[in-house]
Coordinates of C-alpha atoms in Angstrom, one line a residue:
M1 CA 23.2 -14.4 20.0
Q2 CA 24.3 -14.1 16.3
R3 CA 25.8 -10.6 16.9
S4 CA 27.6 -11.7 20.0
I5 CA 29.2 -14.6 18.3
V6 CA 30.4 -12.4 15.5
G7 CA 31.7 -9.7 17.9
F8 CA 33.6 -12.5 20.0
W9 CA 35.6 -13.8 16.9
V10 CA 36.4 -10.5 15.4
S11 CA 37.7 -9.1 18.5
L12 CA 39.6 -12.0 19.1
V13 CA 41.2 -12.9 15.7
L14 CA 41.5 -9.4 14.4
V15 CA 42.7 -7.9 17.7
A16 CA 40.1 -5.1 17.8
S17 CA 40.2 -2.4 20.3
P18 CA 38.1 -2.3 23.4
L19 CA 35.8 0.2 21.6
A20 CA 34.8 -2.7 19.4
A21 CA 32.6 -4.3 22.1
A22 CA 29.0 -5.0 21.0
H23 CA 26.3 -2.5 22.0
A24 CA 23.1 -4.2 21.5
E25 CA 20.3 -3.3 23.9
A26 CA 17.2 -5.6 23.9
P27 CA 14.1 -3.6 23.0
T28 CA 11.0 -3.3 25.4
A29 CA 8.0 -5.1 24.9
A30 CA 6.6 -1.9 23.3
Y31 CA 9.4 -1.3 20.9
D32 CA 9.8 2.4 19.6
A33 CA 12.3 3.0 16.9
R34 CA 12.4 6.7 18.1
K35 CA 13.8 5.8 21.5
D36 CA 16.2 3.1 20.4
R37 CA 19.7 4.5 20.9
L38 CA 21.6 5.8 17.6
E39 CA 25.4 5.4 18.1
G40 CA 26.7 6.4 14.8
F41 CA 30.5 6.4 14.5
D42 CA 32.8 7.4 17.6
K43 CA 36.0 9.1 17.2
D44 CA 38.2 6.1 17.0
E45 CA 35.9 4.5 14.3
L46 CA 35.9 7.8 12.2
E47 CA 39.6 7.7 12.3
R48 CA 39.6 4.2 11.0
I49 CA 37.4 4.7 8.1
E50 CA 38.2 8.4 6.9
G51 CA 41.0 7.1 4.6
L52 CA 38.2 5.2 2.7
L53 CA 35.7 7.9 2.2
P54 CA 37.5 9.8 -0.7
Q55 CA 36.4 6.7 -2.7
G56 CA 32.8 7.0 -1.6
P57 CA 30.4 6.6 1.4
L58 CA 30.9 4.0 3.8
A59 CA 27.9 2.3 5.7
L60 CA 27.5 0.2 8.8
V61 CA 24.3 -1.8 9.1
E62 CA 24.2 -3.1 12.8
L63 CA 23.2 -6.7 13.7
T64 CA 20.7 -7.0 16.4
D65 CA 20.1 -9.9 19.0
D66 CA 16.2 -9.2 19.2
P67 CA 13.9 -10.1 16.3
E68 CA 11.9 -7.1 17.3
Q69 CA 14.7 -4.7 17.2
L70 CA 15.5 -2.8 13.9
S71 CA 19.3 -2.6 12.8
A72 CA 20.5 1.0 12.9
I73 CA 21.8 2.3 9.5
N74 CA 25.0 4.5 9.8
I75 CA 26.5 6.4 7.0
A76 CA 29.5 8.7 6.7
L77 CA 30.7 10.4 3.6
H78 CA 33.3 13.1 2.8
V79 CA 31.8 16.3 1.8
H80 CA 33.8 19.1 -0.3
A81 CA 32.1 22.0 1.6
P82 CA 32.6 23.7 4.8
A83 CA 31.0 22.4 7.9
R84 CA 28.9 25.6 8.2
T85 CA 27.5 25.3 4.7
L86 CA 26.7 21.6 5.1
A87 CA 24.9 22.3 8.5
A88 CA 22.8 25.0 6.9
V89 CA 21.8 22.7 4.2
V90 CA 20.9 19.9 6.8
S91 CA 19.0 22.2 9.0
D92 CA 16.5 23.7 6.5
P93 CA 14.0 21.1 5.7
A94 CA 11.7 23.7 3.8
Q95 CA 14.3 23.5 1.0
Y96 CA 14.5 19.7 1.0
P97 CA 11.9 19.2 -2.1
R98 CA 14.1 21.4 -4.4
F99 CA 17.0 18.8 -4.4
M100 CA 15.3 15.6 -3.0
P101 CA 13.1 13.7 -5.6
A102 CA 11.6 11.6 -2.8
L103 CA 9.9 14.8 -1.3
D104 CA 7.1 16.8 -3.0
E105 CA 6.2 19.1 -0.2
V106 CA 7.4 20.3 3.0
D107 CA 5.4 22.8 5.0
V108 CA 6.9 24.5 8.3
V109 CA 4.4 24.3 11.0
E110 CA 6.3 25.9 13.8
R111 CA 9.8 27.4 14.6
R112 CA 10.8 27.6 18.1
A113 CA 14.4 28.1 19.4
N114 CA 16.5 25.4 18.1
A115 CA 13.4 23.2 16.7
I116 CA 11.4 23.1 13.6
V117 CA 8.2 21.1 13.4
Y118 CA 7.3 20.4 9.5
D119 CA 4.7 18.5 7.5
W120 CA 6.0 16.5 4.5
A121 CA 4.3 14.7 1.6
F122 CA 5.0 12.9 -1.6
E123 CA 3.4 10.4 -4.0
F124 CA 4.3 7.2 -5.3
A125 CA 2.6 4.4 -7.3
A126 CA -0.7 6.3 -7.1
L127 CA -0.2 6.6 -3.2
R128 CA -0.1 9.8 -1.3
L129 CA 2.2 9.6 1.7
K130 CA 2.5 12.4 4.4
G131 CA 3.5 12.8 8.0
R132 CA 5.0 15.3 10.5
N133 CA 8.5 15.4 11.5
T134 CA 10.3 17.5 14.2
M135 CA 13.8 18.8 13.9
T136 CA 16.2 19.8 16.6
I137 CA 19.5 21.5 15.8
F138 CA 22.3 21.8 18.3
S139 CA 24.7 24.0 16.6
A140 CA 28.4 23.8 17.2
P141 CA 29.8 26.6 19.5
A142 CA 31.3 29.5 17.3
S143 CA 34.4 29.3 19.8
R144 CA 35.0 25.8 18.6
P145 CA 35.7 25.5 14.9
D146 CA 36.6 21.8 15.4
A147 CA 33.1 20.9 17.1
A148 CA 30.5 18.9 15.3
T149 CA 27.0 20.1 14.7
R150 CA 24.1 17.7 15.7
V151 CA 20.6 17.5 13.9
T152 CA 18.0 15.2 15.0
I153 CA 14.8 14.5 13.2
E154 CA 12.0 12.6 14.9
S155 CA 9.0 11.2 13.0
T156 CA 6.2 11.9 15.3
E157 CA 3.3 10.8 13.1
G158 CA 2.7 9.7 9.4
D159 CA 2.6 7.1 6.7
L160 CA 6.1 6.0 7.0
G161 CA 6.0 5.0 10.5
H162 CA 8.1 5.9 13.6
G163 CA 11.6 6.8 13.4
R164 CA 14.6 9.0 14.2
F165 CA 17.4 10.4 12.2
L166 CA 20.7 11.6 13.7
F167 CA 23.0 13.9 11.5
R168 CA 26.5 14.9 12.7
I169 CA 28.5 17.6 10.7
V170 CA 32.1 17.1 11.6
P171 CA 34.6 20.1 10.4
R172 CA 37.5 18.8 8.4
G173 CA 39.5 22.1 7.8
A174 CA 38.2 25.2 6.2
S175 CA 36.8 23.8 3.2
D176 CA 35.7 20.1 3.8
S177 CA 33.6 18.2 6.5
L178 CA 32.3 14.7 7.1
L179 CA 28.5 13.9 7.2
V180 CA 27.5 11.2 9.4
L181 CA 23.9 10.0 9.4
S182 CA 22.3 7.3 11.7
M183 CA 18.8 6.2 11.4
R184 CA 15.9 3.8 12.1
L185 CA 12.5 3.9 10.6
D186 CA 10.0 1.2 11.6
L187 CA 7.7 0.7 8.6
R188 CA 5.8 -1.8 10.5
K189 CA 3.8 1.2 12.1
A190 CA 3.5 2.6 8.6
T191 CA 0.4 3.0 6.4
Y192 CA -1.3 -0.3 5.5
V193 CA 0.5 -0.9 2.1
L194 CA 4.0 -0.4 3.6
R195 CA 3.2 -2.4 6.7
Q196 CA 2.4 -5.4 4.4
L197 CA 5.8 -5.0 2.7
A198 CA 7.5 -4.6 6.0
N199 CA 5.8 -7.7 7.4
T200 CA 6.9 -9.8 4.5
A201 CA 10.5 -10.0 6.2
R202 CA 12.8 -7.9 8.4
S203 CA 15.0 -7.5 5.1
V204 CA 12.3 -5.5 3.6
N205 CA 12.1 -2.9 6.3
R206 CA 16.2 -2.9 6.4
S207 CA 16.4 -2.5 2.6
A208 CA 13.9 0.6 2.8
N209 CA 16.0 2.1 5.6
V210 CA 19.3 1.5 3.8
A211 CA 18.0 3.0 0.4
L212 CA 16.3 6.1 2.2
A213 CA 19.5 6.8 4.3
V214 CA 21.9 6.7 1.2
S215 CA 19.6 8.8 -0.8
M216 CA 19.4 11.4 2.0
A217 CA 23.0 11.7 2.7
Q218 CA 24.1 12.0 -0.9
H219 CA 21.6 14.6 -1.8
L220 CA 22.6 16.7 1.3
A221 CA 26.2 16.3 0.5
R222 CA 25.8 17.2 -3.1
Q223 CA 23.4 20.1 -2.4
A224 CA 26.1 21.5 0.1
E225 CA 28.9 21.2 -2.4
Q226 CA 26.7 23.0 -4.9
H227 CA 26.4 25.9 -2.5
A228 CA 30.1 25.9 -1.9
G229 CA 30.6 26.0 -5.9
V230 CA 32.3 22.6 -6.0
P231 CA 31.4 21.0 -9.5
V232 CA 30.6 17.2 -9.8
A233 CA 33.9 15.3 -10.0
A234 CA 34.7 14.0 -13.4
G235 CA 34.5 10.3 -13.6
T236 CA 37.3 8.0 -14.9
A237 CA 36.3 4.5 -15.9
A238 CA 38.0 1.8 -13.7
A239 CA 38.1 -1.9 -13.8
F240 CA 35.8 -4.2 -11.9
V241 CA 38.2 -5.4 -9.3
K242 CA 38.6 -7.4 -6.1
P243 CA 38.7 -4.9 -3.1
N244 CA 41.7 -4.7 -1.1
V245 CA 40.5 -3.8 2.4
N246 CA 42.4 -3.7 5.7
V247 CA 40.1 -6.1 7.8
K248 CA 41.9 -5.2 10.9
Q249 CA 41.2 -1.6 10.5
L250 CA 37.6 -2.2 10.2
A251 CA 37.3 -4.8 13.0
P252 CA 35.4 -2.6 15.4
L253 CA 32.8 -2.0 12.7
L254 CA 32.4 -5.7 11.9
V255 CA 31.8 -6.4 15.6
R256 CA 28.7 -4.2 15.2
G257 CA 27.5 -5.2 12.0
D258 CA 28.2 -5.3 8.0
V259 CA 30.1 -2.8 6.2
L260 CA 29.1 -1.4 2.8
L261 CA 31.7 0.7 0.7
F262 CA 30.7 2.6 -2.1
G263 CA 33.1 2.8 -5.1
M264 CA 32.0 6.1 -6.6
N265 CA 33.2 7.2 -10.3
G266 CA 32.5 10.7 -10.2
D267 CA 28.8 10.9 -9.4
H268 CA 28.2 7.3 -10.5
L269 CA 28.2 4.3 -8.4
Q270 CA 30.6 1.9 -10.2
Q271 CA 31.2 -0.9 -7.5
L272 CA 29.8 -2.0 -4.2
T273 CA 31.5 -4.0 -1.6
V274 CA 30.0 -5.6 1.4
L275 CA 32.1 -7.3 4.3
G276 CA 30.6 -9.3 7.2
V277 CA 31.5 -12.2 9.4
V278 CA 29.6 -15.6 9.5
P279 CA 30.0 -17.4 12.6
E280 CA 30.6 -20.8 10.8
E281 CA 33.4 -22.7 9.4
T282 CA 34.5 -21.7 6.0
D283 CA 33.7 -25.0 4.2
K284 CA 30.4 -24.7 5.5
V285 CA 29.7 -21.1 4.1
H286 CA 31.2 -22.2 0.9
S287 CA 28.8 -25.0 0.7
A288 CA 25.8 -22.7 1.3
L289 CA 27.0 -20.2 -1.2
R290 CA 27.5 -22.6 -3.9
D291 CA 23.9 -24.1 -3.2
A292 CA 22.1 -21.8 -5.8
R293 CA 18.8 -23.2 -5.2
A294 CA 18.9 -22.9 -1.3
F295 CA 20.7 -19.5 -1.4
G296 CA 18.2 -17.9 -3.9
T297 CA 15.2 -19.2 -1.8
A298 CA 16.8 -17.7 1.4
L299 CA 16.7 -14.2 0.2
V300 CA 13.1 -13.4 1.4
P301 CA 10.1 -15.3 2.1
G302 CA 8.5 -16.3 -1.3
S303 CA 11.8 -16.1 -3.4
T304 CA 12.7 -19.0 -5.4
A305 CA 15.7 -20.5 -7.4
E306 CA 15.5 -23.5 -9.7
I307 CA 18.5 -25.1 -11.3
V308 CA 18.4 -25.2 -14.8
S309 CA 21.7 -27.1 -15.5
E310 CA 25.0 -27.9 -14.1
R311 CA 27.9 -28.3 -16.6
A312 CA 31.8 -28.0 -16.1
G313 CA 31.6 -26.3 -12.9
V314 CA 29.0 -23.8 -14.1
T315 CA 25.4 -23.8 -12.4
T316 CA 22.9 -22.1 -14.5
F317 CA 19.6 -21.1 -12.5
D318 CA 16.6 -19.1 -12.6
W319 CA 15.5 -17.0 -9.7
A320 CA 12.5 -14.7 -8.7
I321 CA 11.6 -12.5 -5.8
H322 CA 7.8 -12.4 -5.3
V323 CA 7.4 -9.1 -3.4
P324 CA 4.5 -6.7 -4.4
L325 CA 5.2 -3.9 -6.6
V326 CA 9.0 -4.8 -6.8
G327 CA 9.1 -8.4 -7.8
L328 CA 12.0 -9.5 -10.0
S329 CA 13.1 -12.6 -11.9
G330 CA 15.8 -13.6 -14.4
R331 CA 18.6 -16.1 -15.0
M332 CA 22.1 -16.4 -13.5
Q333 CA 25.0 -18.4 -13.9
M334 CA 27.3 -19.4 -11.0
S335 CA 31.0 -20.4 -11.2
E336 CA 34.4 -20.3 -9.4
A337 CA 37.6 -18.6 -10.4
E338 CA 40.8 -18.6 -8.2
G339 CA 38.9 -19.5 -5.2
D340 CA 36.3 -16.8 -5.5
V341 CA 32.6 -17.5 -6.2
A342 CA 31.3 -15.6 -9.3
I343 CA 27.5 -15.0 -10.1
D344 CA 26.7 -13.2 -13.5
A345 CA 23.2 -12.2 -14.6
T346 CA 22.6 -13.6 -18.1
Q347 CA 18.9 -12.9 -18.8
G348 CA 16.1 -11.2 -17.3
A349 CA 16.2 -8.4 -14.4
L350 CA 19.6 -7.1 -13.6
H351 CA 21.0 -8.5 -16.9
G352 CA 24.7 -7.8 -17.2
G353 CA 25.1 -7.7 -13.5
R354 CA 28.2 -9.1 -11.7
W355 CA 28.6 -10.3 -8.2
R356 CA 31.7 -11.9 -6.6
F357 CA 32.3 -13.3 -3.1
A358 CA 35.4 -14.3 -1.3
L359 CA 35.7 -16.2 1.9
R360 CA 38.3 -15.9 4.5
P361 CA 38.7 -18.0 7.6
L362 CA 39.2 -15.9 10.8
A363 CA 39.0 -19.0 13.1
K364 CA 37.5 -22.4 13.2
K365 CA 33.9 -21.0 13.4
A366 CA 34.4 -17.7 11.9
T367 CA 34.4 -16.7 8.2
L368 CA 34.8 -13.3 6.8
V369 CA 32.8 -12.8 3.5
T370 CA 33.7 -10.0 1.2
G371 CA 31.3 -9.5 -1.6
W372 CA 31.7 -7.0 -4.5
A373 CA 29.2 -6.4 -7.3
A374 CA 28.3 -4.0 -10.2
F375 CA 24.7 -3.9 -11.5
D376 CA 22.0 -1.5 -12.4
F377 CA 18.4 -1.5 -11.2
Q378 CA 17.5 0.2 -14.7
E379 CA 17.6 -3.4 -15.8
S380 CA 14.8 -4.8 -13.6
N381 CA 11.0 -3.8 -13.7
W382 CA 9.1 -0.5 -14.4
V383 CA 8.7 0.4 -10.7
L384 CA 12.2 0.2 -9.9
E385 CA 13.5 1.6 -13.2
K386 CA 11.3 4.8 -12.6
M387 CA 12.6 5.2 -9.1
V388 CA 16.2 5.0 -10.1
R389 CA 15.6 7.4 -13.1
D390 CA 14.1 9.8 -10.7
D391 CA 16.6 9.5 -8.0
A392 CA 20.0 7.9 -8.9
Y393 CA 21.2 8.4 -5.3
L394 CA 18.2 6.1 -4.1
G395 CA 19.5 3.7 -6.9
N396 CA 22.8 3.6 -5.0
G397 CA 20.9 2.9 -1.9
M398 CA 18.7 0.2 -3.5
S399 CA 21.9 -1.6 -4.9
A400 CA 23.4 -1.3 -1.4
A401 CA 20.4 -2.9 0.2
S402 CA 20.4 -5.7 -2.3
E403 CA 23.9 -6.6 -1.7
L404 CA 23.3 -6.5 1.9
M405 CA 20.5 -8.8 1.5
L406 CA 22.7 -11.5 -0.1
L407 CA 25.1 -11.4 2.7
R408 CA 22.5 -11.7 5.4
S409 CA 20.8 -14.5 3.4
L410 CA 24.1 -16.4 3.3
R411 CA 24.9 -15.9 7.0
K412 CA 21.2 -17.1 7.8
L413 CA 21.6 -20.3 5.5
A414 CA 25.0 -21.2 6.7
T415 CA 24.0 -20.9 10.5
E416 CA 20.8 -22.9 9.9
R417 CA 22.4 -25.8 8.2

């Protein structure tokens, strides 16, 4: 119901196109993420977002009506490499371990026509995970230089559960292309330890999907650019600023889910932006956001937040997330400036991080939430710090997942009040 309410208000208030209709399909009793449809971005949606991609990737994390159904993760990014170069990188899984830190081994088991069956493995935190995937390649016709190449990967068995990946490589002239990745991976069917994490909350499964999707997409794009002889763009420091986003332009995406914008500074993630609609009055959303204790407790089951002091409009609170291996804790301060809510990490994990939230009424019971943040998981715990050091792109995905978690926790808290 949540998704349909959001879709109705965004379509009505922002005058979205007919293509912005909600697409949720209720899963069968025996839900299988490999069979759930991956929609990606259609032509109209790509045209709407393409002007944003030079700043960095854009992700759409879909909303679902059924608690058993998993959110599809959709990512689009601009790649400074020809489509044929990018397609060659994506469709050669044997080379993935050379540039993807999350993979230690890939052994090709079988090649047939346009399909590749391969086994993969990696080690993490004393665990050795392995599985088998089947890749199918649908190459663009040589006579159609504007046509996209499609590559699917199906997780047929293994320790990461069931899932499906869909890549689209879209030509953009002779030397550039777009990479679109859509995926679902169901950790509820994974190895025992990961199942326990996934069963903690839907947000844990979703966060893992977001982090993996971002890491894969950015590594594939960067590898293609290296093959094309394109150096890493030089970064130029920029201020931490409130994003200026054309919400009407993004309306069809906001019907389907929440949008994440990656503000890249060269090869470094400088600022993250999340946009989503909460189907409640703005005053109610604001009240939920300013309730530091309730907001912090709503993140995941077992998370806590305790007020330390409230003085001169500044709320100081201690927070903790109790999740095996990746538990975090620290102290933050919440205040308001020019109508926006500001949260700053002053002690503990994520020290120095900054989060800002702006609320905009779309209708009586529809509020647009825009959040922007800058923080680093290298200021957290040893497990997360090691993961980020080993794979900066995975760190980008983890940051995006945590920003999304804040938005969805706020939506849950506001709608349940």
